[in-house]
Coordinates of C-alpha atoms in Angstrom, one line a residue:
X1 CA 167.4 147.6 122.1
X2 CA 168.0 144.1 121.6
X3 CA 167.4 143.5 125.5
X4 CA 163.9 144.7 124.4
X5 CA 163.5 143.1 121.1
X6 CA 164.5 139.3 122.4
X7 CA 161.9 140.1 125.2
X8 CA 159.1 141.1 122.7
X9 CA 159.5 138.4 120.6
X10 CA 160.0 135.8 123.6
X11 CA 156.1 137.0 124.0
X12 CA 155.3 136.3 121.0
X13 CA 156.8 132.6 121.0
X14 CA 155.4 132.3 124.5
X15 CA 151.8 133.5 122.9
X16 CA 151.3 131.3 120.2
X17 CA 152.5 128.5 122.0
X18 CA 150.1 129.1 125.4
X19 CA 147.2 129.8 122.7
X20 CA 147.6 126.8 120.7
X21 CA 148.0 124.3 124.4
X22 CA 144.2 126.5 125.0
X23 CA 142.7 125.2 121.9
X24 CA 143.8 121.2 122.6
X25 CA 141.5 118.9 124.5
X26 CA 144.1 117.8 126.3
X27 CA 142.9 119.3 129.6
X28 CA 139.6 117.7 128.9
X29 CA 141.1 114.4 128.7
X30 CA 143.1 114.6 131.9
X31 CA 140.3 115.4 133.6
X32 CA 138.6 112.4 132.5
X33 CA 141.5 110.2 133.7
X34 CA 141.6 111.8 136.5
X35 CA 138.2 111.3 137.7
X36 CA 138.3 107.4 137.4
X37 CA 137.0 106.0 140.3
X38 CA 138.7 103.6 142.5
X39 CA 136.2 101.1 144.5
X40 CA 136.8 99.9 148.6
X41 CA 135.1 97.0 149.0
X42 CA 136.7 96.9 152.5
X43 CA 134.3 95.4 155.5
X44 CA 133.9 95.3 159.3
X45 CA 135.8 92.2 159.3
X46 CA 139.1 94.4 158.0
X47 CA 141.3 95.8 161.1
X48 CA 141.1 99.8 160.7
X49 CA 140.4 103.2 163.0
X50 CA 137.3 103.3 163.5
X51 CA 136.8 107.5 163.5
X52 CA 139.0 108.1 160.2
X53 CA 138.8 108.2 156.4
X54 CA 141.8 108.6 153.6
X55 CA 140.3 110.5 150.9
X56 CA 141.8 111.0 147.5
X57 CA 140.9 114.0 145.3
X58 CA 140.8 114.1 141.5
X59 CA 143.5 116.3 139.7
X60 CA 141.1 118.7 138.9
X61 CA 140.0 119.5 142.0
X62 CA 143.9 119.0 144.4
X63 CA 145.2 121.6 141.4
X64 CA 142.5 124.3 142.2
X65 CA 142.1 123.7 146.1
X66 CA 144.9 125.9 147.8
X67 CA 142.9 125.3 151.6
X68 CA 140.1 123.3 153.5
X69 CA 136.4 124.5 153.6
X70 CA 133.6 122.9 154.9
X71 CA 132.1 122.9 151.4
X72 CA 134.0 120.7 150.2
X73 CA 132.5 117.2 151.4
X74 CA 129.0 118.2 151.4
X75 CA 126.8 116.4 153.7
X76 CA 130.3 114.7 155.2
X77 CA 130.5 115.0 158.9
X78 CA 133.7 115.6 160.2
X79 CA 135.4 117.7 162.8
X80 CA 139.2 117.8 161.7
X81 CA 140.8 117.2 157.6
X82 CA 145.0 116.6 157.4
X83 CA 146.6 116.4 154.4
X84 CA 149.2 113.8 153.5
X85 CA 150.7 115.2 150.3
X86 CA 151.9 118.8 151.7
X87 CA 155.6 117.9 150.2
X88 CA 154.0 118.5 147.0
X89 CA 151.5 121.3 147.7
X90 CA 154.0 124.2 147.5
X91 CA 155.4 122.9 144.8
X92 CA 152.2 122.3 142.8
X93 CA 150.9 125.8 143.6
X94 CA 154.9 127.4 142.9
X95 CA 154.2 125.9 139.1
X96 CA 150.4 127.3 139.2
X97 CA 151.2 130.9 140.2
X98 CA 153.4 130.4 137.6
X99 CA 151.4 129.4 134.8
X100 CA 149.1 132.2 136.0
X101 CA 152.0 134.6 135.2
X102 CA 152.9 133.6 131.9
X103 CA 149.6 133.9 131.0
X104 CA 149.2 137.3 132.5
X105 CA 152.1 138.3 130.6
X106 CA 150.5 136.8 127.1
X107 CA 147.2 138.7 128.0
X108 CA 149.1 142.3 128.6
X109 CA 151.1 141.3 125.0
X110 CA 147.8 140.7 123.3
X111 CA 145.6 142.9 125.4
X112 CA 143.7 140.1 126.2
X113 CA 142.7 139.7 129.2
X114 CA 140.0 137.2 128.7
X115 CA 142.9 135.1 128.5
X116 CA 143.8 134.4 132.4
X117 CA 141.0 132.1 133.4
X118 CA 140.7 129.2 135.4
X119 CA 139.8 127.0 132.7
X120 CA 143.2 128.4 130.6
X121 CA 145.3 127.7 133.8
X122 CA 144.2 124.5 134.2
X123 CA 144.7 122.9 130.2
X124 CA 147.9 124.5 130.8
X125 CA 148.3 122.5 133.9
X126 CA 147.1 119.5 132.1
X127 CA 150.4 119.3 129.8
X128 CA 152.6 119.5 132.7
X129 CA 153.3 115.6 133.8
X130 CA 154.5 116.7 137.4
X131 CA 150.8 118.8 137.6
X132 CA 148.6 116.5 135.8
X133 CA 149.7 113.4 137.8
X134 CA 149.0 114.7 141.3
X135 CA 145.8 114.0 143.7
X136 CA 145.7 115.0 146.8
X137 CA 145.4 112.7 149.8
X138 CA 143.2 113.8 152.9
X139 CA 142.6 112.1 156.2
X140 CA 139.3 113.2 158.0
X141 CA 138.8 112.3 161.4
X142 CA 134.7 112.0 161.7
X143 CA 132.8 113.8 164.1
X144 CA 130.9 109.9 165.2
X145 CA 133.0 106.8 165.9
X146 CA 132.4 103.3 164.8
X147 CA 133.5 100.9 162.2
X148 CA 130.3 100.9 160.7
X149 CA 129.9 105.0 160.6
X150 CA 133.4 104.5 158.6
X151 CA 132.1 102.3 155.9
X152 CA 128.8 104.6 155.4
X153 CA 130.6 108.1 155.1
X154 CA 133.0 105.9 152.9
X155 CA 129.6 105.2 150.9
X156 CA 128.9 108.7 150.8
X157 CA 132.1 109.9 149.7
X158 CA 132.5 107.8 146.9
X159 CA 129.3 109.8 145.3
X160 CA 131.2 113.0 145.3
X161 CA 132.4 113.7 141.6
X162 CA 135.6 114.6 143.1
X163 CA 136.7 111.9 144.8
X164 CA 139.0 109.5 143.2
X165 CA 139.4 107.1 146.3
X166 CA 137.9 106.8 150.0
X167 CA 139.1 104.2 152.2
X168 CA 139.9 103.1 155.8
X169 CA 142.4 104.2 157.7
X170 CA 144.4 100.9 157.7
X171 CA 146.7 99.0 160.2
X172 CA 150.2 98.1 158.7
X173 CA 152.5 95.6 160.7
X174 CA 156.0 95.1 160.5
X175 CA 158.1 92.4 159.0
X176 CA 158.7 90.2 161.6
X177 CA 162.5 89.6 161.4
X178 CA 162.5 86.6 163.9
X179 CA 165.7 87.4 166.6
X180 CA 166.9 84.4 167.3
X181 CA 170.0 85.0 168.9
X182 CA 171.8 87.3 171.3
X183 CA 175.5 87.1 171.1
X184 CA 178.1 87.3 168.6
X185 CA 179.5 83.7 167.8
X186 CA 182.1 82.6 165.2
X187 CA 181.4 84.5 161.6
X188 CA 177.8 83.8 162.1
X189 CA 175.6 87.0 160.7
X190 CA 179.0 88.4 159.1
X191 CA 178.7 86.7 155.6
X192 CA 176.2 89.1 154.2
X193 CA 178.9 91.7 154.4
X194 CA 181.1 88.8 152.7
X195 CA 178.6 88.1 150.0
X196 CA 177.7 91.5 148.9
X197 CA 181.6 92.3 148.6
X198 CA 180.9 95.1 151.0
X199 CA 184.8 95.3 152.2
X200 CA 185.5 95.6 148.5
X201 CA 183.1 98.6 148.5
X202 CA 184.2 100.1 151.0
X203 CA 187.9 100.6 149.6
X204 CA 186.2 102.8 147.5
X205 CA 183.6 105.1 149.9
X206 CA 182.3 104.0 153.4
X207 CA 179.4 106.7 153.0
X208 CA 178.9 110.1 153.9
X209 CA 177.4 112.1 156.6
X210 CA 175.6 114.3 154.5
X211 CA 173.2 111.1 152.9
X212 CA 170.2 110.8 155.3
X213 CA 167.9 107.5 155.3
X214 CA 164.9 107.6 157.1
X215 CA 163.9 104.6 158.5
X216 CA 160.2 104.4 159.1
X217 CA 159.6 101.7 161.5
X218 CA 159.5 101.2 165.2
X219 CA 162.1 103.9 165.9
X220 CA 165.9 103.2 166.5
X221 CA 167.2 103.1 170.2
X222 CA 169.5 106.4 170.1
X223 CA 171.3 105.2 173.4
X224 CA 173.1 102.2 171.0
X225 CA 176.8 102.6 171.5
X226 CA 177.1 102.0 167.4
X227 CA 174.8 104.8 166.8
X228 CA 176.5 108.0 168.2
X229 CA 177.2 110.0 165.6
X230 CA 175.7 108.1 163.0
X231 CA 171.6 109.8 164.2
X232 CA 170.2 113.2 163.5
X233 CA 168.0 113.9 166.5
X234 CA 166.6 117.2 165.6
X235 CA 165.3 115.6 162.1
X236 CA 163.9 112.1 163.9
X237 CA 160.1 112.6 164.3
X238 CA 157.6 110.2 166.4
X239 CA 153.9 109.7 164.9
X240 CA 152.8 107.5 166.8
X241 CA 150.4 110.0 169.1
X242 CA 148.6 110.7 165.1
X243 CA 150.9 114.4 165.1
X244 CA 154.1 115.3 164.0
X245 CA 156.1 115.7 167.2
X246 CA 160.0 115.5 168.2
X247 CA 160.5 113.0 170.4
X248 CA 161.8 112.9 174.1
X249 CA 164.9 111.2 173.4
X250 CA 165.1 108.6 169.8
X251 CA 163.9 105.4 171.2
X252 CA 162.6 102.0 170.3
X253 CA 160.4 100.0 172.4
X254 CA 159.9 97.2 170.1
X255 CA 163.0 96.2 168.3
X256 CA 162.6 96.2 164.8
X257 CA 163.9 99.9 163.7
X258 CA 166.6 99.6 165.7
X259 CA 167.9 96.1 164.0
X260 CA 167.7 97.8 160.6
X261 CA 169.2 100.6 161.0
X262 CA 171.9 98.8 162.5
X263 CA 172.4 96.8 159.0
X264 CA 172.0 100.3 157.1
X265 CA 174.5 102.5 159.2
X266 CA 175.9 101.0 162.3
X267 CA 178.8 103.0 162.8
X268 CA 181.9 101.4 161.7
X269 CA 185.9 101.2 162.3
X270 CA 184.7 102.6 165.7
X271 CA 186.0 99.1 167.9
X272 CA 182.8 98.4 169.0
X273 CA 180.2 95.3 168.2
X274 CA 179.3 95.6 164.1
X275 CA 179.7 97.6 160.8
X276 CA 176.6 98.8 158.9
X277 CA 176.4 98.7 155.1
X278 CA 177.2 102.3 155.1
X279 CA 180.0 103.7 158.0
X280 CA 178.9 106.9 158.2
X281 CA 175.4 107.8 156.7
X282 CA 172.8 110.2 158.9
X283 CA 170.0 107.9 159.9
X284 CA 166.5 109.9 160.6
X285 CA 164.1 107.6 163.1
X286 CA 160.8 108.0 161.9
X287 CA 158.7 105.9 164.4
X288 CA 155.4 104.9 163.4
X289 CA 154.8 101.4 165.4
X290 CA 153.9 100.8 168.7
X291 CA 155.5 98.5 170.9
X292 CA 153.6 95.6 169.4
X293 CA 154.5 96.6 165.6
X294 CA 151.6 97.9 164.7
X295 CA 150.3 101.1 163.3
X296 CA 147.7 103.3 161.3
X297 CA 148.2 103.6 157.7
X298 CA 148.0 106.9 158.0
X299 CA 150.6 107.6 160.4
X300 CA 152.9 106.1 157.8
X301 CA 151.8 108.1 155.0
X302 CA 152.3 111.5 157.6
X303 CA 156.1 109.8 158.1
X304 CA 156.5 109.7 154.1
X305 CA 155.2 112.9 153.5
X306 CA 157.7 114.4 156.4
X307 CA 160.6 112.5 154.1
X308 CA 159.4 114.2 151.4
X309 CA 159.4 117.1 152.7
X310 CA 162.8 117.2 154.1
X311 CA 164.1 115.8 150.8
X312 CA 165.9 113.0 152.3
X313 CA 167.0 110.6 149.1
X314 CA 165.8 107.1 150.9
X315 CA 163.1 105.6 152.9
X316 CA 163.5 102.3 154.1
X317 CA 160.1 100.7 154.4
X318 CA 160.1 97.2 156.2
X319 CA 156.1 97.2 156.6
X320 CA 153.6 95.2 155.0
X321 CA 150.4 93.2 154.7
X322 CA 148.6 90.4 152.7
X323 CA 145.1 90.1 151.4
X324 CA 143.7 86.9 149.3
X325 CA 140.9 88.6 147.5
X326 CA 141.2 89.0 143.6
X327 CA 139.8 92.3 141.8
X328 CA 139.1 92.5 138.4
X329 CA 140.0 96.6 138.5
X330 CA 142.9 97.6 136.4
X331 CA 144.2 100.8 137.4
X332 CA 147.6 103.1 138.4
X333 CA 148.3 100.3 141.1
X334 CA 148.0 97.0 141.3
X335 CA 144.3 95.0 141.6
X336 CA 144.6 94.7 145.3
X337 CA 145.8 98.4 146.4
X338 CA 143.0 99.4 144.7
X339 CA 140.2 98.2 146.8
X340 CA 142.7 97.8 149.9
X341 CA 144.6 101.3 150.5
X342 CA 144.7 103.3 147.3
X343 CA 145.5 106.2 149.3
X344 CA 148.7 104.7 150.7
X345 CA 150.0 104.0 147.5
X346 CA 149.3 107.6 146.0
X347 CA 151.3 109.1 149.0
X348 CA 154.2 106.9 148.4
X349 CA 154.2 107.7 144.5
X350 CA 154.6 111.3 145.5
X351 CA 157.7 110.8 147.6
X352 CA 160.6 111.9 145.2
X353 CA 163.4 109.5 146.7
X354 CA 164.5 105.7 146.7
X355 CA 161.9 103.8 148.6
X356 CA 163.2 100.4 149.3
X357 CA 160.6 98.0 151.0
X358 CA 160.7 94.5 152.0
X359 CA 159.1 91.6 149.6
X360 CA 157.2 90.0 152.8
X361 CA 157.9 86.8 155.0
X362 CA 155.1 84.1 154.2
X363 CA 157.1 81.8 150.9
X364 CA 154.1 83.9 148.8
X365 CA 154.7 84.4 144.9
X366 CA 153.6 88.0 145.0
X367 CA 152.8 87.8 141.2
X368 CA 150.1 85.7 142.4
X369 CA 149.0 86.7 145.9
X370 CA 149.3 90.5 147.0
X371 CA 151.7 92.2 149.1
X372 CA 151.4 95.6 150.1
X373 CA 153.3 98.1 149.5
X374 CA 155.9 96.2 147.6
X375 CA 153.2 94.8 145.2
X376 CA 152.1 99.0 144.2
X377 CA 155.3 98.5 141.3
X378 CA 155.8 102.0 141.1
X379 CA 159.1 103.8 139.4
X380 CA 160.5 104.6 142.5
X381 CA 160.5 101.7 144.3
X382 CA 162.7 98.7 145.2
X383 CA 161.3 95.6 146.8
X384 CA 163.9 92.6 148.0
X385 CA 163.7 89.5 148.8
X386 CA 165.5 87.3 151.6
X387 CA 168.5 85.2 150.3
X388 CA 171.1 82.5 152.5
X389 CA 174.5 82.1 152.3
X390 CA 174.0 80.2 149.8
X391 CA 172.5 82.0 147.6
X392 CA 169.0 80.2 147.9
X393 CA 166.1 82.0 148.3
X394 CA 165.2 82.1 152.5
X395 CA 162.7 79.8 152.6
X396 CA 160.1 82.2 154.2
X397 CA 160.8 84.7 151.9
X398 CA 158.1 86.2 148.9
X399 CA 159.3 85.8 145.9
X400 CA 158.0 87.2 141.9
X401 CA 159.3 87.6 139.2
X402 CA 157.4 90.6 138.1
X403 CA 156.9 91.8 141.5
X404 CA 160.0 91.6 143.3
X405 CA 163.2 93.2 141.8
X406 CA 166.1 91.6 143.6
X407 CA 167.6 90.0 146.8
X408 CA 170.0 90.4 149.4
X409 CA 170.8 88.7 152.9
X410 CA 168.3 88.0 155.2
X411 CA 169.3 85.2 156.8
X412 CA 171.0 84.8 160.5
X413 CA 172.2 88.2 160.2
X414 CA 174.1 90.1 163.4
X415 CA 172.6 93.7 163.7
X416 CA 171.8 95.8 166.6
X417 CA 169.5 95.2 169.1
X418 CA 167.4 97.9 170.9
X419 CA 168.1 96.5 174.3
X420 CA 171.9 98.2 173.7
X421 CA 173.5 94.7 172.6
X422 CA 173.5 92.7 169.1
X423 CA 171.2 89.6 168.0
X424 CA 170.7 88.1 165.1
X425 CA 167.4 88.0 162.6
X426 CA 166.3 86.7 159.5
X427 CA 164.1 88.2 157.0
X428 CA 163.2 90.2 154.0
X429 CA 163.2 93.3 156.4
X430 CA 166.9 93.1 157.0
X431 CA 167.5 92.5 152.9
X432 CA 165.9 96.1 152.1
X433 CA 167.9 97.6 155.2
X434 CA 171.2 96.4 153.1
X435 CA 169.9 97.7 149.7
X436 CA 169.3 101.2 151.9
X437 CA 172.8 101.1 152.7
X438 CA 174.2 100.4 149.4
X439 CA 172.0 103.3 148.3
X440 CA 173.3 105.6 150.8
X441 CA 177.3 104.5 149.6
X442 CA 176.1 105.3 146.1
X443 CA 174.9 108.7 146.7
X444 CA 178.0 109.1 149.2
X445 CA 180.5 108.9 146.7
X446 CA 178.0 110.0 143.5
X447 CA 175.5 113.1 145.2
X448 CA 174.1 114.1 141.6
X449 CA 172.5 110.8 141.0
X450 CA 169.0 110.7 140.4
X451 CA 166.2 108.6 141.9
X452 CA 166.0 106.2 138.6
X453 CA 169.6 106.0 138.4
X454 CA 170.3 104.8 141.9
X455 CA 167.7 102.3 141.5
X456 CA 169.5 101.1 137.8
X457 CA 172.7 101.3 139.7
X458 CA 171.5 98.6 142.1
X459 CA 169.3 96.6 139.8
X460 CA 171.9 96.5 136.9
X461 CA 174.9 95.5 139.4
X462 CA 173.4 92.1 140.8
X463 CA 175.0 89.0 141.4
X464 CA 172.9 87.1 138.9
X465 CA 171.6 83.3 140.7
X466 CA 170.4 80.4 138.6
X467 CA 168.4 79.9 141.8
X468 CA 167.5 83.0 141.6
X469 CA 166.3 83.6 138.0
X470 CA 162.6 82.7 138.3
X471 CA 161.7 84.2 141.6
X472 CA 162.7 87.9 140.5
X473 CA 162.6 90.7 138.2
X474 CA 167.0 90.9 138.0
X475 CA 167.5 87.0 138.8
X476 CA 170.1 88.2 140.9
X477 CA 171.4 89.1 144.2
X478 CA 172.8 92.6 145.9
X479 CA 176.4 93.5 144.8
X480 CA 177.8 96.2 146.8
X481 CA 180.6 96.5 145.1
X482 CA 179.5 96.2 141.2
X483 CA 177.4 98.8 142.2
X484 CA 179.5 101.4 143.5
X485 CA 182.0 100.6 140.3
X486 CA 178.8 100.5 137.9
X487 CA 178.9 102.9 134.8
X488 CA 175.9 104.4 136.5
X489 CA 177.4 104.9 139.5
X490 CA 180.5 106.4 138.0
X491 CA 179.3 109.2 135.6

């Protein structure tokens, strides 16, 4: 009897609390916010594909849309649609189906049934900040090639009422890390492990195997003699061809994956060449650039959406790009994403892990000139600069202090090369790779730790740098060990 009687009036409470969400406006007003437009001004001048378009749908429409029809871009030409956001798509329609329910449940209480609609589903939806924040992100490739056939069905897009953003299909570069030398010789590329107290770290956890990073990159040579062990094959993907396939063997045919997952996770106390940040984490290659560093923006969101969709806790993204032009937009990301690659930088803010990207290699102030992604400044994010042995900033290094939350080494630093030997490199690429491994010690010894938390675990431990105080968000520099000993870290 009282089984029955806490059940009825759970109904009740559930009732009067569904009915009075109904008779807000709040769904009303999401759906206004949602449906603010975001402008490309991009040109034939800009370096993109020249048969594809990232599309971004309004909340309103990615909460209702459970598969593809030709209806849906009217008067759009296109022969194929992929969406980038699938890690949250089962989720989003899990949390529909069960709004549905409850409501179901309210209507058989009330005998109602007027009550399960799909205008009552979705105000519901619109109190729900994990619902109400998403938009889906599309890629269509067109049925005509050409530059300029891009920029006109962009044109036409941007008419439809349900399209938040529509864009090129960008190409991303990596940060050059500069290899400028082959062997190992005295303690040269060791003191970043110095600095960063890493040995004191390490005498409390030297990582586990069950914290993957995915490196999205180049790929990582699998052959490396400080790799085996330390990379999960079956989980490494290659984009490159524009699919998700398994590659033939985890290779690297142009360097730069392989040198920072050697900083991350180079297997260590194992008598052979150098020790990663993190002994023995599980790195995940997740090759998106060709031999010559290059790639489509798109491949990289597929890559991040795979992360996502694995649930693995840490992407390390050493990719970016610059642009000069100034927007007067205010919006979720900063001016330039919003013209440049809006879509990009919804796919990332999906992605429910640490994503740790380098600050870029040009001696910018990214508060004033714009760097993507680090410059998108969303709550998941960390972006690092490139600091010496002396604790000066790397003199190619970007630097903010809005815009760039911290540094680390990057500066003639010994990591592994993907020709089966060791060189050194400089750059801000190689300082994210060393936050990555930090990261991946903190969840080794701490699993329950949440995205924000292993971000204030790093940010709240640094080193803090009088040289350092104006060209970042902490003023500080990577501590290893403050952070695996921070009160963060330890509850």
């Amino acid at each position: 009897m009282f089984r029955f009687t806490k059940r009825v009036l759970s109904l009740i409470f559930a009732s009067v609390l569904l009915l009075n969400l109904l008779q807000t406006n709040v769904y009303a007003e999401d759906a206004a916010r949602t449906k603010e437009k975001v402008s490309c001004n991009a040109t034939l001048e800009d370096e993109f594909a020249d048969n594809r378009v990232m599309v971004v749908l309004d909340n309103e429409t990615s909460l209702a849309v459970d598969e593809f029809s030709t209806s849906m871009f009217s008067g759009i030409s296109y022969k194929k649609v992929q969406s980038l956001t699938t890690a949250k798509e089962a989720k989003v329609q899990e949390k529909m189906s069960a709004i549905t329910a409850e409501l179901n449940e309210v209507a058989v209480a009330r005998n109602a049934a007027e009550i399960v609609t799909t205008e009552n589903v979705m105000k519901i939806a619109a109190t729900d900040e994990y619902l109400s924040s998403y938009k889906q992100v599309l890629c269509l490739e067109l049925e005509e090639t050409g530059k300029d056939k891009v920029l006109k069905t962009i044109a036409e897009l941007e008419k439809l009422d349900n399209v938040v953003y529509a864009g090129p299909d960008y190409v991303l570069t990596v940060e050059s890390t500069t290899p400028n030398d082959p062997e190992y010789t005295n303690a040269g590329g060791r003191w970043g492990i110095e600095k960063i107290q890493l040995p004191e770290a390490w005498d409390i956890t030297t990582g586990s195997s069950t914290v993957y990073v995915a490196v999205i990159d180049t790929g990582i040579d699998g052959d490396h003699p400080d790799f085996q062990g330390r990379i999960n094959s079956w989980r490494c993907r290659d984009f490159t061809s524009g699919e998700e396939d398994i590659p033939v063997g985890v290779i690297d045919d142009e360097g730069h994956g392989t040198m920072m997952a050697g900083i991350i996770g180079a297997s260590g106390d194992n008598g052979i060449g150098i020790t990663g940040a993190c002994w023995n984490v599980k790195l995940v290659s997740l090759k998106v650039m060709d031999s010559q560093g290059n790639c489509y923006s798109s491949i990289a969101m597929m890559a991040i959406d795979y992360a996502n969709l694995q649930g693995f806790p840490i992407i390390n993204f050493s990719i970016g790009w610059y642009d000069d032009d100034n927007n007067e937009n205010d919006n979720e990301f900063s001016d330039y994403h919003q013209q440049y690659d809006y879509a990009l930088g919804t796919v990332i803010g999906s992605y429910s892990g640490l994503f740790v990207c380098s600050a870029g290699n040009a001696n910018f102030d990214n508060d004033e000139i714009d760097h993507a992604p680090s410059n998108y400044c969303l709550n998941s994010m960390i972006v690092v600069g490139a600091s010496t042995s002396s604790d000066e900033k790397w003199y190619k290094s970007n630097y903010g202090k809005q815009k760039v939350d911290l540094f680390a080494p990057g500066d003639d630093i010994l990591s592994t090369s993907s020709t089966g030997g060791y060189a050194l490199g400089d750059g801000t690429s190689i300082a994210a790779a060393y936050v990555s491994g930090v990261a991946a010690l903190l969840l080794s010894m701490n699993p329950s730790l949440t995205t924000a938390e292993l971000k204030e675990a790093i940010l709240s431990s640094v080193d803090t740098i009088s040289g350092l105080s104006e060209r970042c968000v902490t003023g500080g520099r990577l501590n290893a060990y403050k952070a695996v000993t921070s009160d963060v870290a330890q509850n």
